[in-house]
Structures are given as C-alpha cells and as structure tokens.
PDB file of C-alpha atoms in Angstrom:
ATOM      1  CA  UNK S   5      70.474   5.471  97.536  1.00  0.00           C
ATOM      2  CA  UNK S   6      72.752   5.343 100.594  1.00  0.00           C
ATOM      3  CA  UNK S   7      74.821   8.354  99.442  1.00  0.00           C
ATOM      4  CA  UNK S   8      71.775  10.494  98.686  1.00  0.00           C
ATOM      5  CA  UNK S   9      70.697  13.209 101.108  1.00  0.00           C
ATOM      6  CA  UNK S  10      67.618  12.081 103.075  1.00  0.00           C
ATOM      7  CA  UNK S  11      64.714  14.371 103.834  1.00  0.00           C
ATOM      8  CA  UNK S  12      65.706  14.377 107.515  1.00  0.00           C
ATOM      9  CA  UNK S  13      69.009  16.092 106.652  1.00  0.00           C
ATOM     10  CA  UNK S  14      67.157  18.765 104.681  1.00  0.00           C
ATOM     11  CA  UNK S  15      64.862  19.310 107.672  1.00  0.00           C
ATOM     12  CA  UNK S  16      67.915  19.698 109.936  1.00  0.00           C
ATOM     13  CA  UNK S  17      69.365  22.232 107.499  1.00  0.00           C
ATOM     14  CA  UNK S  18      66.093  24.161 107.592  1.00  0.00           C
ATOM     15  CA  UNK S  19      66.332  24.357 111.383  1.00  0.00           C
ATOM     16  CA  UNK S  20      69.871  25.791 111.167  1.00  0.00           C
ATOM     17  CA  UNK S  21      68.700  28.359 108.623  1.00  0.00           C
ATOM     18  CA  UNK S  22      65.820  29.677 110.741  1.00  0.00           C
ATOM     19  CA  UNK S  23      66.211  33.456 111.162  1.00  0.00           C
ATOM     20  CA  UNK S  24      69.215  33.400 108.779  1.00  0.00           C
ATOM     21  CA  UNK S  25      67.843  32.668 105.303  1.00  0.00           C
ATOM     22  CA  UNK S  26      64.633  34.254 104.065  1.00  0.00           C
ATOM     23  CA  UNK S  27      61.690  31.964 103.397  1.00  0.00           C
ATOM     24  CA  UNK S  28      61.318  33.463  99.960  1.00  0.00           C
ATOM     25  CA  UNK S  29      57.862  33.993  98.461  1.00  0.00           C
ATOM     26  CA  UNK S  30      56.350  32.331  95.428  1.00  0.00           C
ATOM     27  CA  UNK S  31      55.569  35.380  93.314  1.00  0.00           C
ATOM     28  CA  UNK S  32      52.786  34.942  90.732  1.00  0.00           C
ATOM     29  CA  UNK S  33      53.960  35.814  87.237  1.00  0.00           C
ATOM     30  CA  UNK S  34      51.238  38.167  85.947  1.00  0.00           C
ATOM     31  CA  UNK S  35      48.721  36.827  83.433  1.00  0.00           C
ATOM     32  CA  UNK S  36      50.480  33.481  83.129  1.00  0.00           C
ATOM     33  CA  UNK S  37      48.420  30.600  81.771  1.00  0.00           C
ATOM     34  CA  UNK S  38      49.002  27.959  82.972  1.00  0.00           C
ATOM     35  CA  UNK S  39      49.956  29.543  86.278  1.00  0.00           C
ATOM     36  CA  UNK S  40      53.618  30.317  86.962  1.00  0.00           C
ATOM     37  CA  UNK S  41      54.953  30.994  90.459  1.00  0.00           C
ATOM     38  CA  UNK S  42      58.495  32.378  90.767  1.00  0.00           C
ATOM     39  CA  UNK S  43      60.547  31.319  93.805  1.00  0.00           C
ATOM     40  CA  UNK S  44      62.384  34.611  94.378  1.00  0.00           C
ATOM     41  CA  UNK S  45      65.757  33.584  95.856  1.00  0.00           C
ATOM     42  CA  UNK S  46      67.048  36.977  94.730  1.00  0.00           C
ATOM     43  CA  UNK S  47      65.501  38.251  97.985  1.00  0.00           C
ATOM     44  CA  UNK S  48      68.037  36.419 100.170  1.00  0.00           C
ATOM     45  CA  UNK S  49      70.414  38.667 102.181  1.00  0.00           C
ATOM     46  CA  UNK S  50      73.194  37.973  99.653  1.00  0.00           C
ATOM     47  CA  UNK S  51      70.860  38.062  96.642  1.00  0.00           C
ATOM     48  CA  UNK S  52      71.032  34.330  95.866  1.00  0.00           C
ATOM     49  CA  UNK S  53      70.067  30.875  97.134  1.00  0.00           C
ATOM     50  CA  UNK S  54      73.684  29.984  97.940  1.00  0.00           C
ATOM     51  CA  UNK S  55      73.338  31.253 101.514  1.00  0.00           C
ATOM     52  CA  UNK S  56      71.235  28.196 102.335  1.00  0.00           C
ATOM     53  CA  UNK S  57      73.923  25.631 101.583  1.00  0.00           C
ATOM     54  CA  UNK S  58      76.877  27.648 102.846  1.00  0.00           C
ATOM     55  CA  UNK S  59      75.383  28.564 106.208  1.00  0.00           C
ATOM     56  CA  UNK S  60      73.848  25.136 106.829  1.00  0.00           C
ATOM     57  CA  UNK S  61      77.214  23.483 106.133  1.00  0.00           C
ATOM     58  CA  UNK S  62      79.453  25.820 108.134  1.00  0.00           C
ATOM     59  CA  UNK S  63      77.046  26.088 111.081  1.00  0.00           C
ATOM     60  CA  UNK S  64      77.078  22.283 111.375  1.00  0.00           C
ATOM     61  CA  UNK S  65      80.874  22.196 111.855  1.00  0.00           C
ATOM     62  CA  UNK S  66      82.352  21.716 115.340  1.00  0.00           C
ATOM     63  CA  UNK S  67      83.282  25.060 116.927  1.00  0.00           C
ATOM     64  CA  UNK S  68      87.006  24.245 117.009  1.00  0.00           C
ATOM     65  CA  UNK S  69      87.009  23.443 113.297  1.00  0.00           C
ATOM     66  CA  UNK S  70      85.105  26.610 112.402  1.00  0.00           C
ATOM     67  CA  UNK S  71      87.514  28.825 114.346  1.00  0.00           C
ATOM     68  CA  UNK S  72      90.398  27.776 112.083  1.00  0.00           C
ATOM     69  CA  UNK S  73      88.599  29.402 109.165  1.00  0.00           C
ATOM     70  CA  UNK S  74      87.115  28.359 105.834  1.00  0.00           C
ATOM     71  CA  UNK S  75      88.081  28.587 102.179  1.00  0.00           C
ATOM     72  CA  UNK S  76      86.029  28.097  99.045  1.00  0.00           C
ATOM     73  CA  UNK S  77      86.187  28.506  95.281  1.00  0.00           C
ATOM     74  CA  UNK S  78      83.317  30.111  93.395  1.00  0.00           C
ATOM     75  CA  UNK S  79      82.301  32.226  90.422  1.00  0.00           C
ATOM     76  CA  UNK S  80      80.584  34.633  92.786  1.00  0.00           C
ATOM     77  CA  UNK S  81      77.376  33.770  94.624  1.00  0.00           C
ATOM     78  CA  UNK S  82      78.729  30.859  96.689  1.00  0.00           C
ATOM     79  CA  UNK S  83      81.781  32.965  97.559  1.00  0.00           C
ATOM     80  CA  UNK S  84      79.503  35.718  98.820  1.00  0.00           C
ATOM     81  CA  UNK S  85      77.446  33.199 100.793  1.00  0.00           C
ATOM     82  CA  UNK S  86      80.539  31.794 102.506  1.00  0.00           C
ATOM     83  CA  UNK S  87      81.820  35.310 103.230  1.00  0.00           C
ATOM     84  CA  UNK S  88      78.457  36.322 104.703  1.00  0.00           C
ATOM     85  CA  UNK S  89      78.386  33.200 106.867  1.00  0.00           C
ATOM     86  CA  UNK S  90      81.972  33.706 108.027  1.00  0.00           C
ATOM     87  CA  UNK S  91      81.221  37.266 109.029  1.00  0.00           C
ATOM     88  CA  UNK S  92      78.074  36.208 110.899  1.00  0.00           C
ATOM     89  CA  UNK S  93      80.025  33.507 112.765  1.00  0.00           C
ATOM     90  CA  UNK S  94      83.154  35.686 113.164  1.00  0.00           C
ATOM     91  CA  UNK S  95      85.610  33.274 111.530  1.00  0.00           C
ATOM     92  CA  UNK S  96      88.408  33.765 108.934  1.00  0.00           C
ATOM     93  CA  UNK S  97      87.551  33.277 105.262  1.00  0.00           C
ATOM     94  CA  UNK S  98      89.480  33.134 101.978  1.00  0.00           C
ATOM     95  CA  UNK S  99      87.746  33.099  98.598  1.00  0.00           C
ATOM     96  CA  UNK S 100      89.246  31.700  95.395  1.00  0.00           C
ATOM     97  CA  UNK S 101      87.508  33.526  92.542  1.00  0.00           C
ATOM     98  CA  UNK S 102      87.935  33.435  88.732  1.00  0.00           C
ATOM     99  CA  UNK S 103      89.231  36.738  87.415  1.00  0.00           C
ATOM    100  CA  UNK S 104      86.221  36.805  85.049  1.00  0.00           C
ATOM    101  CA  UNK S 105      83.722  37.098  87.926  1.00  0.00           C
ATOM    102  CA  UNK S 106      81.431  40.156  87.554  1.00  0.00           C
ATOM    103  CA  UNK S 107      82.612  43.126  89.604  1.00  0.00           C
ATOM    104  CA  UNK S 108      79.307  43.443  91.471  1.00  0.00           C
ATOM    105  CA  UNK S 109      79.878  40.010  93.030  1.00  0.00           C
ATOM    106  CA  UNK S 110      83.539  40.635  93.868  1.00  0.00           C
ATOM    107  CA  UNK S 111      82.734  43.975  95.490  1.00  0.00           C
ATOM    108  CA  UNK S 112      80.066  42.341  97.647  1.00  0.00           C
ATOM    109  CA  UNK S 113      82.607  39.760  98.864  1.00  0.00           C
ATOM    110  CA  UNK S 114      85.163  42.432  99.658  1.00  0.00           C
ATOM    111  CA  UNK S 115      82.576  44.436 101.578  1.00  0.00           C
ATOM    112  CA  UNK S 116      82.056  41.390 103.808  1.00  0.00           C
ATOM    113  CA  UNK S 117      85.742  41.422 104.761  1.00  0.00           C
ATOM    114  CA  UNK S 118      86.847  38.333 102.844  1.00  0.00           C
ATOM    115  CA  UNK S 119      90.376  37.800 101.561  1.00  0.00           C
ATOM    116  CA  UNK S 120      90.276  37.126  97.812  1.00  0.00           C
ATOM    117  CA  UNK S 121      92.619  35.101  95.604  1.00  0.00           C
ATOM    118  CA  UNK S 122      92.083  35.377  91.844  1.00  0.00           C
ATOM    119  CA  UNK S 123      92.632  32.418  89.504  1.00  0.00           C
ATOM    120  CA  UNK S 124      92.034  31.396  85.899  1.00  0.00           C
ATOM    121  CA  UNK S 125      88.374  30.539  85.130  1.00  0.00           C
ATOM    122  CA  UNK S 126      88.801  26.767  85.098  1.00  0.00           C
ATOM    123  CA  UNK S 127      87.558  24.262  87.656  1.00  0.00           C
ATOM    124  CA  UNK S 128      91.053  22.792  87.871  1.00  0.00           C
ATOM    125  CA  UNK S 129      92.604  26.141  88.843  1.00  0.00           C
ATOM    126  CA  UNK S 130      89.856  26.890  91.325  1.00  0.00           C
ATOM    127  CA  UNK S 131      89.900  23.574  93.159  1.00  0.00           C
ATOM    128  CA  UNK S 132      93.703  23.195  93.182  1.00  0.00           C
ATOM    129  CA  UNK S 133      94.202  26.653  94.680  1.00  0.00           C
ATOM    130  CA  UNK S 134      91.479  26.193  97.309  1.00  0.00           C
ATOM    131  CA  UNK S 135      92.836  22.781  98.323  1.00  0.00           C
ATOM    132  CA  UNK S 136      96.372  24.169  98.580  1.00  0.00           C
ATOM    133  CA  UNK S 137      95.220  27.005 100.836  1.00  0.00           C
ATOM    134  CA  UNK S 138      93.218  24.624 103.014  1.00  0.00           C
ATOM    135  CA  UNK S 139      96.230  22.373 103.527  1.00  0.00           C
ATOM    136  CA  UNK S 140      98.650  25.225 104.156  1.00  0.00           C
ATOM    137  CA  UNK S 141      96.540  27.139 106.675  1.00  0.00           C
ATOM    138  CA  UNK S 142      94.264  24.550 108.258  1.00  0.00           C
ATOM    139  CA  UNK S 143      91.133  25.992 106.665  1.00  0.00           C
ATOM    140  CA  UNK S 144      88.098  23.821 106.008  1.00  0.00           C
ATOM    141  CA  UNK S 145      87.206  23.702 102.321  1.00  0.00           C
ATOM    142  CA  UNK S 146      83.507  24.438 101.714  1.00  0.00           C
ATOM    143  CA  UNK S 147      82.787  23.218  98.151  1.00  0.00           C
ATOM    144  CA  UNK S 148      80.251  25.139  96.051  1.00  0.00           C
ATOM    145  CA  UNK S 149      78.067  22.132  95.188  1.00  0.00           C
ATOM    146  CA  UNK S 150      79.661  18.686  95.586  1.00  0.00           C
ATOM    147  CA  UNK S 151      78.975  18.194  99.303  1.00  0.00           C
ATOM    148  CA  UNK S 152      76.054  16.616 101.228  1.00  0.00           C
ATOM    149  CA  UNK S 153      75.715  19.610 103.565  1.00  0.00           C
ATOM    150  CA  UNK S 154      75.502  22.012 100.637  1.00  0.00           C
ATOM    151  CA  UNK S 155      72.885  19.833  98.931  1.00  0.00           C
ATOM    152  CA  UNK S 156      70.850  19.580 102.142  1.00  0.00           C
ATOM    153  CA  UNK S 157      70.881  23.357 102.564  1.00  0.00           C
ATOM    154  CA  UNK S 158      69.820  23.980  98.969  1.00  0.00           C
ATOM    155  CA  UNK S 159      67.140  21.333  99.470  1.00  0.00           C
ATOM    156  CA  UNK S 160      65.255  23.751 101.709  1.00  0.00           C
ATOM    157  CA  UNK S 161      64.240  25.523  98.472  1.00  0.00           C
ATOM    158  CA  UNK S 162      62.356  22.412  97.361  1.00  0.00           C
ATOM    159  CA  UNK S 163      60.891  21.829 100.810  1.00  0.00           C
ATOM    160  CA  UNK S 164      59.439  25.344 100.877  1.00  0.00           C
ATOM    161  CA  UNK S 165      58.036  24.982  97.361  1.00  0.00           C
ATOM    162  CA  UNK S 166      56.118  21.813  98.286  1.00  0.00           C
ATOM    163  CA  UNK S 167      54.865  23.339 101.531  1.00  0.00           C
ATOM    164  CA  UNK S 168      53.785  26.617  99.921  1.00  0.00           C
ATOM    165  CA  UNK S 169      52.495  25.263  96.581  1.00  0.00           C
ATOM    166  CA  UNK S 170      51.232  21.719  97.183  1.00  0.00           C
ATOM    167  CA  UNK S 171      49.361  21.871  93.856  1.00  0.00           C
ATOM    168  CA  UNK S 172      52.549  22.449  91.822  1.00  0.00           C
ATOM    169  CA  UNK S 173      52.902  20.062  88.909  1.00  0.00           C
ATOM    170  CA  UNK S 174      56.328  21.043  87.544  1.00  0.00           C
ATOM    171  CA  UNK S 175      59.320  22.653  89.275  1.00  0.00           C
ATOM    172  CA  UNK S 176      61.936  24.281  87.022  1.00  0.00           C
ATOM    173  CA  UNK S 177      65.438  24.657  88.475  1.00  0.00           C
ATOM    174  CA  UNK S 178      68.644  26.240  87.095  1.00  0.00           C
ATOM    175  CA  UNK S 179      71.640  23.893  86.765  1.00  0.00           C
ATOM    176  CA  UNK S 180      75.276  24.886  87.199  1.00  0.00           C
ATOM    177  CA  UNK S 181      77.367  22.546  89.308  1.00  0.00           C
ATOM    178  CA  UNK S 182      74.186  20.780  90.366  1.00  0.00           C
ATOM    179  CA  UNK S 183      73.851  21.551  94.069  1.00  0.00           C
ATOM    180  CA  UNK S 184      70.597  23.501  93.778  1.00  0.00           C
ATOM    181  CA  UNK S 185      68.784  21.024  91.559  1.00  0.00           C
ATOM    182  CA  UNK S 186      70.137  18.068  93.562  1.00  0.00           C
ATOM    183  CA  UNK S 187      68.789  19.431  96.835  1.00  0.00           C
ATOM    184  CA  UNK S 188      65.563  20.804  95.406  1.00  0.00           C
ATOM    185  CA  UNK S 189      64.761  17.580  93.572  1.00  0.00           C
ATOM    186  CA  UNK S 190      65.642  15.455  96.607  1.00  0.00           C
ATOM    187  CA  UNK S 191      63.214  17.420  98.776  1.00  0.00           C
ATOM    188  CA  UNK S 192      60.425  17.591  96.202  1.00  0.00           C
ATOM    189  CA  UNK S 193      60.557  13.920  95.230  1.00  0.00           C
ATOM    190  CA  UNK S 194      60.760  12.656  98.825  1.00  0.00           C
ATOM    191  CA  UNK S 195      57.776  14.816  99.785  1.00  0.00           C
ATOM    192  CA  UNK S 196      55.694  14.650  96.582  1.00  0.00           C
ATOM    193  CA  UNK S 197      57.089  12.103  94.100  1.00  0.00           C
ATOM    194  CA  UNK S 198      54.422  12.909  91.506  1.00  0.00           C
ATOM    195  CA  UNK S 199      55.772  16.453  90.962  1.00  0.00           C
ATOM    196  CA  UNK S 200      58.040  16.704  87.919  1.00  0.00           C
ATOM    197  CA  UNK S 201      61.443  18.341  88.446  1.00  0.00           C
ATOM    198  CA  UNK S 202      63.113  19.749  85.326  1.00  0.00           C
ATOM    199  CA  UNK S 203      66.621  21.201  85.182  1.00  0.00           C
ATOM    200  CA  UNK S 204      67.331  24.213  82.954  1.00  0.00           C
ATOM    201  CA  UNK S 205      70.687  25.454  81.661  1.00  0.00           C
ATOM    202  CA  UNK S 206      72.005  27.603  78.804  1.00  0.00           C
ATOM    203  CA  UNK S 207      72.479  26.003  75.398  1.00  0.00           C
ATOM    204  CA  UNK S 208      76.065  27.302  75.470  1.00  0.00           C
ATOM    205  CA  UNK S 209      76.845  25.513  78.749  1.00  0.00           C
ATOM    206  CA  UNK S 210      74.792  22.338  78.398  1.00  0.00           C
ATOM    207  CA  UNK S 211      77.101  19.870  80.132  1.00  0.00           C
ATOM    208  CA  UNK S 212      74.328  18.790  82.519  1.00  0.00           C
ATOM    209  CA  UNK S 213      71.941  17.866  79.710  1.00  0.00           C
ATOM    210  CA  UNK S 214      74.756  15.963  77.994  1.00  0.00           C
ATOM    211  CA  UNK S 215      75.485  14.158  81.273  1.00  0.00           C
ATOM    212  CA  UNK S 216      71.823  13.367  81.861  1.00  0.00           C
ATOM    213  CA  UNK S 217      71.445  11.844  78.397  1.00  0.00           C
ATOM    214  CA  UNK S 218      74.735   9.941  78.564  1.00  0.00           C
ATOM    215  CA  UNK S 219      73.979   8.787  82.127  1.00  0.00           C
ATOM    216  CA  UNK S 220      77.555   9.654  83.069  1.00  0.00           C
ATOM    217  CA  UNK S 221      79.167  13.029  83.878  1.00  0.00           C
ATOM    218  CA  UNK S 222      80.273  14.883  80.742  1.00  0.00           C
ATOM    219  CA  UNK S 223      82.685  17.817  81.016  1.00  0.00           C
ATOM    220  CA  UNK S 224      82.738  20.921  78.824  1.00  0.00           C
ATOM    221  CA  UNK S 225      85.756  23.204  78.485  1.00  0.00           C
ATOM    222  CA  UNK S 226      85.994  26.609  80.156  1.00  0.00           C
ATOM    223  CA  UNK S 227      86.073  28.155  76.675  1.00  0.00           C
ATOM    224  CA  UNK S 228      82.751  26.505  75.824  1.00  0.00           C
ATOM    225  CA  UNK S 229      80.877  27.351  79.032  1.00  0.00           C
ATOM    226  CA  UNK S 230      82.391  30.838  79.088  1.00  0.00           C
ATOM    227  CA  UNK S 231      80.346  31.800  76.036  1.00  0.00           C
ATOM    228  CA  UNK S 232      77.069  32.115  77.953  1.00  0.00           C
ATOM    229  CA  UNK S 233      75.872  35.329  79.540  1.00  0.00           C
ATOM    230  CA  UNK S 234      74.830  33.224  82.564  1.00  0.00           C
ATOM    231  CA  UNK S 235      78.099  33.476  84.540  1.00  0.00           C
ATOM    232  CA  UNK S 236      76.611  31.618  87.537  1.00  0.00           C
ATOM    233  CA  UNK S 237      76.023  28.526  85.355  1.00  0.00           C
ATOM    234  CA  UNK S 238      79.458  28.194  83.776  1.00  0.00           C
ATOM    235  CA  UNK S 239      80.474  25.116  85.784  1.00  0.00           C
ATOM    236  CA  UNK S 240      82.290  22.795  83.396  1.00  0.00           C
ATOM    237  CA  UNK S 241      81.002  19.595  84.953  1.00  0.00           C
ATOM    238  CA  UNK S 242      78.389  18.426  87.424  1.00  0.00           C
ATOM    239  CA  UNK S 243      79.677  17.353  90.821  1.00  0.00           C
ATOM    240  CA  UNK S 244      79.633  13.607  91.409  1.00  0.00           C
ATOM    241  CA  UNK S 245      77.167  13.775  94.312  1.00  0.00           C
ATOM    242  CA  UNK S 246      74.817  16.204  92.525  1.00  0.00           C
ATOM    243  CA  UNK S 247      74.938  13.947  89.453  1.00  0.00           C
ATOM    244  CA  UNK S 248      73.840  10.966  91.563  1.00  0.00           C
ATOM    245  CA  UNK S 249      70.876  12.989  92.880  1.00  0.00           C
ATOM    246  CA  UNK S 250      69.972  14.177  89.386  1.00  0.00           C
ATOM    247  CA  UNK S 251      69.878  10.637  88.034  1.00  0.00           C
ATOM    248  CA  UNK S 252      67.687   9.538  90.941  1.00  0.00           C
ATOM    249  CA  UNK S 253      65.278  12.458  91.276  1.00  0.00           C
ATOM    250  CA  UNK S 254      65.272  14.685  88.138  1.00  0.00           C
ATOM    251  CA  UNK S 255      62.843  14.001  85.283  1.00  0.00           C
ATOM    252  CA  UNK S 256      64.581  15.899  82.469  1.00  0.00           C
ATOM    253  CA  UNK S 257      66.978  18.740  81.617  1.00  0.00           C
ATOM    254  CA  UNK S 258      66.204  21.347  78.943  1.00  0.00           C
ATOM    255  CA  UNK S 259      68.192  24.267  77.579  1.00  0.00           C
ATOM    256  CA  UNK S 260      67.453  27.880  76.675  1.00  0.00           C
ATOM    257  CA  UNK S 261      69.127  30.327  74.302  1.00  0.00           C
ATOM    258  CA  UNK S 262      70.987  33.529  75.132  1.00  0.00           C
ATOM    259  CA  UNK S 263      68.294  35.850  73.793  1.00  0.00           C
ATOM    260  CA  UNK S 264      65.641  33.867  75.673  1.00  0.00           C
ATOM    261  CA  UNK S 265      67.599  34.412  78.891  1.00  0.00           C
ATOM    262  CA  UNK S 266      67.750  38.143  78.250  1.00  0.00           C
ATOM    263  CA  UNK S 267      64.037  38.302  77.439  1.00  0.00           C
ATOM    264  CA  UNK S 268      63.212  36.394  80.623  1.00  0.00           C
ATOM    265  CA  UNK S 269      65.295  38.859  82.673  1.00  0.00           C
ATOM    266  CA  UNK S 270      63.444  41.728  81.025  1.00  0.00           C
ATOM    267  CA  UNK S 271      59.999  40.239  81.618  1.00  0.00           C
ATOM    268  CA  UNK S 272      60.771  39.294  85.228  1.00  0.00           C
ATOM    269  CA  UNK S 273      61.733  42.917  85.876  1.00  0.00           C
ATOM    270  CA  UNK S 274      58.903  44.574  83.989  1.00  0.00           C
ATOM    271  CA  UNK S 275      56.053  42.175  84.758  1.00  0.00           C
ATOM    272  CA  UNK S 276      56.921  40.571  88.097  1.00  0.00           C
ATOM    273  CA  UNK S 277      59.099  43.409  89.466  1.00  0.00           C
ATOM    274  CA  UNK S 278      61.896  40.921  90.188  1.00  0.00           C
ATOM    275  CA  UNK S 279      65.576  41.513  89.437  1.00  0.00           C
ATOM    276  CA  UNK S 280      67.344  38.454  88.052  1.00  0.00           C
ATOM    277  CA  UNK S 281      70.895  37.786  86.989  1.00  0.00           C
ATOM    278  CA  UNK S 282      71.179  35.771  83.762  1.00  0.00           C
ATOM    279  CA  UNK S 283      71.638  32.405  85.508  1.00  0.00           C
ATOM    280  CA  UNK S 284      68.682  33.148  87.743  1.00  0.00           C
ATOM    281  CA  UNK S 285      66.374  33.697  84.771  1.00  0.00           C
ATOM    282  CA  UNK S 286      66.880  30.414  82.900  1.00  0.00           C
ATOM    283  CA  UNK S 287      64.091  28.518  84.677  1.00  0.00           C
ATOM    284  CA  UNK S 288      61.572  31.231  83.869  1.00  0.00           C
ATOM    285  CA  UNK S 289      62.905  31.321  80.297  1.00  0.00           C
ATOM    286  CA  UNK S 290      62.088  27.626  79.957  1.00  0.00           C
ATOM    287  CA  UNK S 291      58.481  28.292  80.978  1.00  0.00           C
ATOM    288  CA  UNK S 292      58.200  31.268  78.629  1.00  0.00           C
ATOM    289  CA  UNK S 293      59.912  29.863  75.535  1.00  0.00           C
ATOM    290  CA  UNK S 294      60.303  26.064  75.811  1.00  0.00           C
ATOM    291  CA  UNK S 295      56.884  25.012  77.113  1.00  0.00           C
ATOM    292  CA  UNK S 296      56.545  22.426  74.368  1.00  0.00           C
ATOM    293  CA  UNK S 297      59.538  20.591  75.905  1.00  0.00           C
ATOM    294  CA  UNK S 298      58.038  20.562  79.411  1.00  0.00           C
ATOM    295  CA  UNK S 299      55.490  18.247  81.030  1.00  0.00           C
ATOM    296  CA  UNK S 300      51.953  19.610  81.076  1.00  0.00           C
ATOM    297  CA  UNK S 301      50.744  21.080  84.377  1.00  0.00           C
ATOM    298  CA  UNK S 302      48.240  23.544  85.791  1.00  0.00           C
ATOM    299  CA  UNK S 303      50.870  25.161  88.036  1.00  0.00           C
ATOM    300  CA  UNK S 304      54.569  25.617  87.317  1.00  0.00           C
ATOM    301  CA  UNK S 305      57.218  26.900  89.737  1.00  0.00           C
ATOM    302  CA  UNK S 306      60.445  28.444  88.440  1.00  0.00           C
ATOM    303  CA  UNK S 307      63.355  29.019  90.803  1.00  0.00           C
ATOM    304  CA  UNK S 308      64.846  32.494  90.328  1.00  0.00           C
ATOM    305  CA  UNK S 309      68.175  31.514  91.845  1.00  0.00           C
ATOM    306  CA  UNK S 310      69.857  34.921  92.109  1.00  0.00           C
ATOM    307  CA  UNK S 311      69.669  38.616  91.355  1.00  0.00           C
ATOM    308  CA  UNK S 312      73.326  39.707  91.505  1.00  0.00           C
ATOM    309  CA  UNK S 313      73.482  41.148  88.034  1.00  0.00           C
ATOM    310  CA  UNK S 314      76.057  43.622  86.780  1.00  0.00           C
ATOM    311  CA  UNK S 315      74.276  47.029  86.616  1.00  0.00           C
ATOM    312  CA  UNK S 316      75.558  47.807  83.125  1.00  0.00           C
ATOM    313  CA  UNK S 317      74.394  44.440  81.817  1.00  0.00           C
ATOM    314  CA  UNK S 318      71.007  44.853  83.486  1.00  0.00           C
ATOM    315  CA  UNK S 319      70.567  48.312  81.959  1.00  0.00           C
ATOM    316  CA  UNK S 320      71.441  46.899  78.547  1.00  0.00           C
ATOM    317  CA  UNK S 321      68.932  44.047  78.981  1.00  0.00           C
ATOM    318  CA  UNK S 322      66.142  46.404  80.004  1.00  0.00           C
ATOM    319  CA  UNK S 323      66.910  48.738  77.102  1.00  0.00           C
TER     320      UNK S 323
END
C-alpha cells in the first residue's frame, strides 16, 4: 500500500487543476435502464482526460526544473496534454510520437508549438528515444501513465464522479497503459469502497485483462495491439505502478469488440450528442453490449476518456 497514491495526493492534484481542467459533466445517456451517466472528458480543452495528469505533474515541479523543458512519449492525447501544459507554463517541450498516430492528434500538437520526433509504434522505441532526449538536453521526462503524479491527476476523474454521483454503483473506465483506471479507482475506492470499478479494453488489445487474471503484468506485441481501432488503448503493457493500483482497487476487467466500439461511438453521437474517439467509447460499449458481464447496479457511470477522433473515421462510423 505504501507505493499507492493516497487520496490526499489526488486532492492536491485537484487544487492544481482548478481553472485549468474542466470539471466535466455526467451526461445522462437517454432512455438508459438502468441509468447510465457518461463522464464527458472529451470536453477538456485538449479533448481528453490526459490534461489532468500532465498539468498536475508538471505544475508540481520546481520552477528551475520546469524551465529546462519536458519530453514525453505518447500515441497522441498525452502528447497533446503535455504540449498544452508546456505552452501554458511557457516552457520547452519535445514529443516522441509513433508514426501511426492519427493526423488529427499530431496536428493539434504542432499547433501548440511542440517539437515532434517520430518513432516506430513500439513501447521500446518510444521510451528509449524519450529517455535519450531527456539525458542529452536536460529535459524532464513526463511518462504517459507510470508515474504517481500522473495517477494522482487522473484520479480527479474518480473524485468528481463520487462527488457528483454518490449513488453510482458501477464505474466503467477505459484501460490503456493504466493511468486513468489506476487514479480513478484509487479515488473511488478510498472515498466509497462499495462502488465497483470495472476496466474496459478492446478484445484485440486485452493485455490488461490478461494481466489482471494472471496477477502479473502480461505484455502484448505492437502487432497485436495495433489491430484495434482504439488507437489510444494500444499500450502493449500496463505500467508497473498502474498495475499495483489495479490489483488493489479494481474489481474486474472486461473487453469489447471492434463493432461494439463503433456502435457505441455512433450511439454516443446520435443519442447523447457526445463525440468520442474509439478508445473513449469502450466504457460505454461495455454498458451497452456486455451488461451480463458487469455487476448489477441502479446507476452506472462510463468514462468517455477522449473525443479526438479522425474526421474521416468518425464520418465512416456515423454512416
């Protein structure tokens, strides 16, 4: 338990995020029985929850350290969050990004003035390049998920859910590298331990479910995780610190299929008027199509983690 992020750290992160991150609403999904509330993190300034962890982590650094600049590696949303934070704090930033990252995410990073370095879409290539840049230029590496500050920042999602929906019975959270579910579950379980927290990931990138069942981190190859439409959830392996939080606080992990993800995106747009990228829709997909695998509850909350979807893909999904 000593390595796990305490509720006090999540509260401190929330204070740093005041007037920076949006306290996103819980949007009722129309005609849902039992009730479904969607935590619309797509409404953040960068279109995804990642701003919470990135800003909370960088803002907590000493001024002298910040001024030397930051570097990160990301498939898109975390990169944009770090770039947004760096611009707000007026510090240098370099982003290490897989060349397979959707153009809409890369363009957003470039618009924020970040320097971009492209690499192969493997965790090894990403981390090695980011670490090399940090050492060569004195940058501080801001990891996308395996860091206590990142987990504390993402934990503000869970804190807001408990505060705004105290009657929630089940919280559904997307799982990529594990930072979001680690923080969300840590907040929820330390505030309301009776609430069930369920992770959701694509069937084609189900390393987290495999890890949860094996009770040890299990890695999938980039070729395997690259098959899913949910580019934000293609992490090949859970971070060590997120895995520790998952084993302590998460009740189960379920998976959803590719067509179920697309249908959830379509229904979020048409019924709830919410734009979701594929990775952002998996939690809602679990409610819509895998209810028999979930604990029973009168109120469910699904975290819509991001809305940075490629326009062509979104048009195809809606069609």
